[in-house]
Amino acid sequence: MFDSGVGGLSIALELLKQLPGERIIYFGDTANVPYGEKSESQLIALADRITFFLVQKGVKAVVDACNSTSSVALDYLKERYELPIIGVIEPGVREAIERTKNGRIGVIATTATIMSSAHKRAAQKLDPSVKVFGQACPKFVPLVEAGKVSCKEAENACFEYLMPLVKKRIDTLILGCTHYPFLIPVIRRIVGPEVAIVDPAVGTIRELKEILEKKNMRKLSQPTGFKEQEYYVSGDPILFKEVGEKLIGTSLGRVFRVAIDDKIIENIKNGSAG
């Protein structure tokens, strides 16, 4: 599982609920966060390098827990690697379509994800009658990465980004970035109780579960917690651990720093990704 930083821990939390016997190898690319302002080619390159690292670690499936890379790199990764790779775009859109009553769906995400129109394309494929309204929220990821999820700064940012969607009369809101579930209490205060908030984590892990069961790959063993998983980051492991534990409310165990270096890049260029 990988993300630009701590956001993917919201997906990891759901994985440990639905698939309690599985083990997670998590990579947070904190040296390059935020992903939302990067170009498509940069996002594909980063996703490729990280996926290669995870494949070398012997994983049986990869969850791209980042909407920015899921929106532009998922098809590339699926073609390049033989193991199952699951993104977070379609599961969230599918649930939003099921829950909307007026057919007006809002999406909050990074600039890169909104510019890709990935949620709109997925919605058109699933139900052309719905209308999707996107809103880029560039301040959200830095706030979450700093652990600032309930301060005045977070509230001001939520008001700035969400009010335009409220005025569009949306009745369903997709959290189009895995960092955003940590802001749900503030988001809820802005959009009100009548708007359904869709966290794609549930649908994403449900899809992973179905794939593992279909391929007879699901591990049925004793449940594990966050402390028993493996964590790697490209930036500061101490900061990742501190912020991550604050957000999820439990110990992450040990976090290792790994640079996605030139050797890994060269292996990818030589086509030895597996």
Coordinates of C-alpha atoms in Angstrom, one line a residue:
M1 CA 0.0 0.0 0.0
F2 CA 1.3 3.4 -0.8
D3 CA 0.4 7.1 -0.5
S4 CA 2.2 10.5 -0.6
G5 CA 2.2 10.5 3.2
V6 CA 0.1 9.6 6.2
G7 CA -3.2 9.8 4.3
G8 CA -3.2 6.2 3.3
L9 CA -3.4 5.2 6.9
S10 CA -7.1 5.8 6.6
I11 CA -7.2 3.0 4.0
A12 CA -4.9 0.8 6.2
L13 CA -7.4 1.2 9.0
E14 CA -10.2 -0.1 6.9
L15 CA -8.0 -3.0 5.6
L16 CA -7.4 -4.2 9.1
K17 CA -11.1 -4.1 9.8
Q18 CA -12.2 -6.1 6.7
L19 CA -9.1 -8.3 6.3
P20 CA -7.8 -8.6 9.9
G21 CA -5.4 -11.5 9.1
E22 CA -3.5 -9.7 6.4
R23 CA -0.2 -7.9 6.8
I24 CA 0.5 -4.5 5.3
I25 CA 3.7 -3.1 3.9
Y26 CA 3.1 0.6 3.8
F27 CA 5.1 3.2 1.9
G28 CA 4.6 6.9 2.5
D29 CA 6.4 9.1 0.0
T30 CA 6.8 12.0 2.5
A31 CA 9.9 13.4 0.8
N32 CA 7.7 14.3 -2.2
V33 CA 4.4 15.2 -0.4
P34 CA 2.1 16.8 -1.5
Y35 CA 1.4 15.0 -4.8
G36 CA -1.5 17.2 -5.7
E37 CA 0.7 19.9 -7.5
K38 CA 2.8 17.5 -9.5
S39 CA 2.5 16.8 -13.2
E40 CA 1.1 13.6 -14.6
S41 CA 4.6 12.3 -15.7
Q42 CA 6.0 13.0 -12.2
L43 CA 3.1 11.1 -10.6
I44 CA 3.5 8.1 -12.9
A45 CA 7.2 8.0 -12.2
L46 CA 6.8 8.1 -8.5
A47 CA 4.0 5.5 -8.5
D48 CA 6.2 3.2 -10.6
R49 CA 9.2 3.5 -8.4
I50 CA 7.2 2.8 -5.2
T51 CA 5.3 -0.1 -6.7
F52 CA 8.6 -1.6 -7.8
F53 CA 9.9 -1.3 -4.2
L54 CA 6.7 -3.0 -2.9
V55 CA 6.9 -5.8 -5.5
Q56 CA 10.6 -6.4 -4.4
K57 CA 9.3 -6.8 -0.9
G58 CA 7.1 -9.7 -2.1
V59 CA 3.6 -8.2 -1.7
K60 CA 0.7 -10.2 -3.3
A61 CA -1.4 -7.1 -4.2
V62 CA -0.9 -3.3 -4.2
V63 CA -3.4 -0.7 -3.1
D64 CA -2.7 2.7 -4.6
A65 CA -4.1 4.6 -1.7
C66 CA -3.5 8.0 -3.3
N67 CA -6.2 9.6 -5.5
S68 CA -3.6 11.7 -7.4
T69 CA -1.7 8.7 -8.6
S70 CA -4.9 6.5 -9.0
S71 CA -6.3 9.2 -11.3
V72 CA -3.3 9.1 -13.8
A73 CA -1.0 6.1 -13.1
L74 CA -3.3 3.2 -12.3
D75 CA -3.7 1.9 -15.9
Y76 CA 0.1 2.2 -16.4
L77 CA 0.8 0.2 -13.2
K78 CA -1.7 -2.5 -14.1
E79 CA -0.1 -3.0 -17.5
R80 CA 3.4 -3.0 -16.1
Y81 CA 3.0 -5.4 -13.1
E82 CA 1.3 -8.8 -13.0
L83 CA -0.1 -8.7 -9.4
P84 CA -3.5 -7.1 -8.6
I85 CA -3.4 -3.3 -8.2
I86 CA -6.4 -1.5 -6.8
G87 CA -7.0 2.2 -6.9
V88 CA -9.4 4.4 -4.9
I89 CA -11.3 6.4 -7.6
E90 CA -14.0 4.0 -8.9
P91 CA -15.0 2.5 -5.5
G92 CA -15.8 6.0 -4.2
V93 CA -17.7 7.0 -7.3
R94 CA -19.7 3.8 -7.2
E95 CA -20.8 4.3 -3.6
A96 CA -21.6 8.0 -4.2
I97 CA -23.9 7.1 -7.1
E98 CA -25.6 4.5 -4.9
R99 CA -26.2 7.1 -2.2
T100 CA -27.1 10.2 -4.1
K101 CA -30.8 11.1 -4.3
N102 CA -30.7 14.2 -6.4
G103 CA -27.8 13.1 -8.7
R104 CA -25.5 16.0 -7.7
I105 CA -22.2 14.8 -6.4
G106 CA -19.3 16.8 -5.1
V107 CA -15.7 15.8 -5.1
I108 CA -12.9 17.4 -3.0
A109 CA -9.4 16.3 -4.0
T110 CA -6.0 17.6 -4.9
T111 CA -5.4 19.8 -7.8
A112 CA -3.9 17.0 -9.9
T113 CA -6.9 14.7 -9.2
I114 CA -9.4 17.4 -10.1
M115 CA -7.6 18.4 -13.3
S116 CA -7.5 14.7 -14.3
S117 CA -11.4 14.6 -14.3
A118 CA -11.0 10.9 -13.1
H119 CA -14.1 11.0 -10.9
K120 CA -16.2 12.6 -13.7
R121 CA -15.1 10.0 -16.2
A122 CA -15.8 7.2 -13.7
A123 CA -19.3 8.6 -13.0
Q124 CA -20.1 9.0 -16.7
K125 CA -19.2 5.4 -17.2
L126 CA -21.3 4.1 -14.3
D127 CA -24.3 6.5 -14.6
P128 CA -24.3 9.3 -17.2
S129 CA -27.3 11.0 -15.5
V130 CA -25.4 12.2 -12.5
K131 CA -23.6 15.6 -12.3
V132 CA -20.2 15.7 -10.6
F133 CA -18.8 19.0 -9.3
G134 CA -15.1 19.1 -8.4
Q135 CA -13.2 21.3 -6.0
A136 CA -9.4 21.3 -5.6
C137 CA -8.3 21.7 -1.9
P138 CA -4.5 22.3 -2.0
K139 CA -4.4 23.3 1.7
F140 CA -5.8 20.1 3.1
V141 CA -2.8 17.7 2.6
P142 CA -0.3 20.0 4.3
L143 CA -2.7 20.5 7.2
V144 CA -3.1 16.7 7.7
E145 CA 0.6 16.0 7.3
A146 CA 1.2 18.5 10.1
G147 CA -1.5 16.9 12.3
K148 CA -3.6 20.1 12.1
V149 CA -7.0 18.6 11.7
S150 CA -9.2 20.4 14.2
C151 CA -7.7 23.9 14.4
K152 CA -9.1 27.3 13.1
E153 CA -6.8 27.0 10.1
A154 CA -8.4 23.7 9.1
E155 CA -11.9 25.2 9.6
N156 CA -11.2 28.2 7.5
A157 CA -9.8 26.0 4.7
C158 CA -12.9 23.7 4.8
F159 CA -15.2 26.7 4.6
E160 CA -13.3 28.1 1.7
Y161 CA -13.4 24.9 -0.3
L162 CA -16.8 23.4 0.6
M163 CA -19.1 26.4 0.4
P164 CA -19.0 26.5 -3.4
L165 CA -20.1 22.9 -3.4
V166 CA -22.9 23.5 -0.9
K167 CA -24.1 26.3 -3.2
K168 CA -24.2 23.7 -6.0
R169 CA -26.8 21.8 -4.0
I170 CA -24.8 18.6 -3.7
D171 CA -26.3 15.8 -1.5
T172 CA -23.2 13.6 -1.7
L173 CA -19.6 14.4 -1.2
I174 CA -16.7 12.1 -2.2
L175 CA -13.5 12.5 -0.2
G176 CA -11.2 12.3 -3.2
C177 CA -8.0 12.1 -1.2
T178 CA -7.1 9.6 1.5
H179 CA -5.9 12.4 3.8
Y180 CA -9.3 14.0 4.0
P181 CA -11.1 11.4 6.3
F182 CA -9.0 12.9 9.1
L183 CA -10.9 16.2 8.5
I184 CA -14.4 14.7 8.5
P185 CA -15.5 16.3 11.8
V186 CA -14.7 19.8 10.4
I187 CA -16.1 18.9 6.9
R188 CA -19.4 17.7 8.5
R189 CA -19.8 21.0 10.3
I190 CA -19.6 22.9 7.0
V191 CA -21.7 20.7 4.7
G192 CA -24.4 19.8 7.3
P193 CA -26.0 16.5 8.3
E194 CA -28.0 16.1 5.1
V195 CA -25.0 15.6 2.8
A196 CA -23.7 12.0 2.6
I197 CA -19.9 11.9 3.0
V198 CA -18.3 9.0 1.0
D199 CA -14.9 7.7 2.2
P200 CA -13.7 5.5 -0.6
A201 CA -11.7 3.3 1.9
V202 CA -14.6 0.9 2.5
G203 CA -15.3 0.2 -1.2
T204 CA -11.6 0.0 -2.0
I205 CA -10.9 -2.7 0.6
R206 CA -14.1 -4.5 -0.3
E207 CA -12.8 -4.7 -3.9
L208 CA -9.4 -6.0 -2.6
K209 CA -11.2 -8.6 -0.4
E210 CA -13.2 -9.8 -3.4
I211 CA -10.1 -10.1 -5.6
L212 CA -8.1 -12.0 -2.9
E213 CA -11.0 -14.4 -2.2
K214 CA -11.5 -15.0 -6.0
K215 CA -7.8 -15.8 -6.4
N216 CA -7.7 -17.9 -3.2
M217 CA -5.0 -15.5 -1.9
R218 CA -6.8 -14.3 1.3
K219 CA -4.8 -14.9 4.5
L220 CA -7.0 -16.2 7.4
S221 CA -4.8 -15.9 10.4
Q222 CA -4.8 -14.2 13.8
P223 CA -5.8 -10.5 13.5
T224 CA -2.9 -8.0 13.5
G225 CA -2.9 -4.3 14.5
F226 CA -1.0 -1.2 13.3
K227 CA 2.0 -2.0 15.4
E228 CA 2.6 -5.3 13.6
Q229 CA 2.8 -3.8 10.1
E230 CA 5.8 -2.6 8.1
Y231 CA 6.2 1.1 7.4
Y232 CA 8.6 2.8 5.1
V233 CA 8.9 6.5 4.2
S234 CA 11.1 8.5 1.9
G235 CA 11.3 11.4 4.4
D236 CA 11.5 11.8 8.2
P237 CA 10.4 8.5 9.9
I238 CA 10.0 10.2 13.3
L239 CA 7.6 12.8 12.0
F240 CA 5.6 10.2 10.1
K241 CA 5.3 8.1 13.2
E242 CA 4.3 11.1 15.4
V243 CA 1.7 12.4 13.0
G244 CA 0.4 9.0 12.1
E245 CA -0.1 7.9 15.7
K246 CA -1.9 11.2 16.5
L247 CA -4.3 10.7 13.6
I248 CA -5.2 7.0 14.1
G249 CA -4.8 7.0 17.9
T250 CA -2.6 4.0 18.2
S251 CA 1.1 2.9 17.9
L252 CA 2.5 2.3 14.4
G253 CA 5.5 0.4 15.6
R254 CA 8.8 1.1 13.8
V255 CA 9.1 3.2 10.7
F256 CA 12.0 2.9 8.3
R257 CA 13.4 5.5 5.9
V258 CA 14.0 4.3 2.4
A259 CA 15.2 6.4 -0.5
I260 CA 13.8 5.5 -3.9
D261 CA 17.2 5.8 -5.4
D262 CA 18.9 5.7 -8.8
K263 CA 19.5 1.9 -8.5
I264 CA 15.7 1.2 -8.3
I265 CA 15.0 3.7 -11.1
E266 CA 17.6 1.9 -13.3
N267 CA 16.1 -1.5 -12.6
I268 CA 12.7 -0.1 -13.6
K269 CA 14.2 1.3 -16.9
N270 CA 15.7 -2.1 -17.6
G271 CA 12.3 -3.7 -17.3
S272 CA 13.0 -5.9 -14.3
A273 CA 9.9 -4.8 -12.4
G274 CA 8.4 -8.2 -12.3

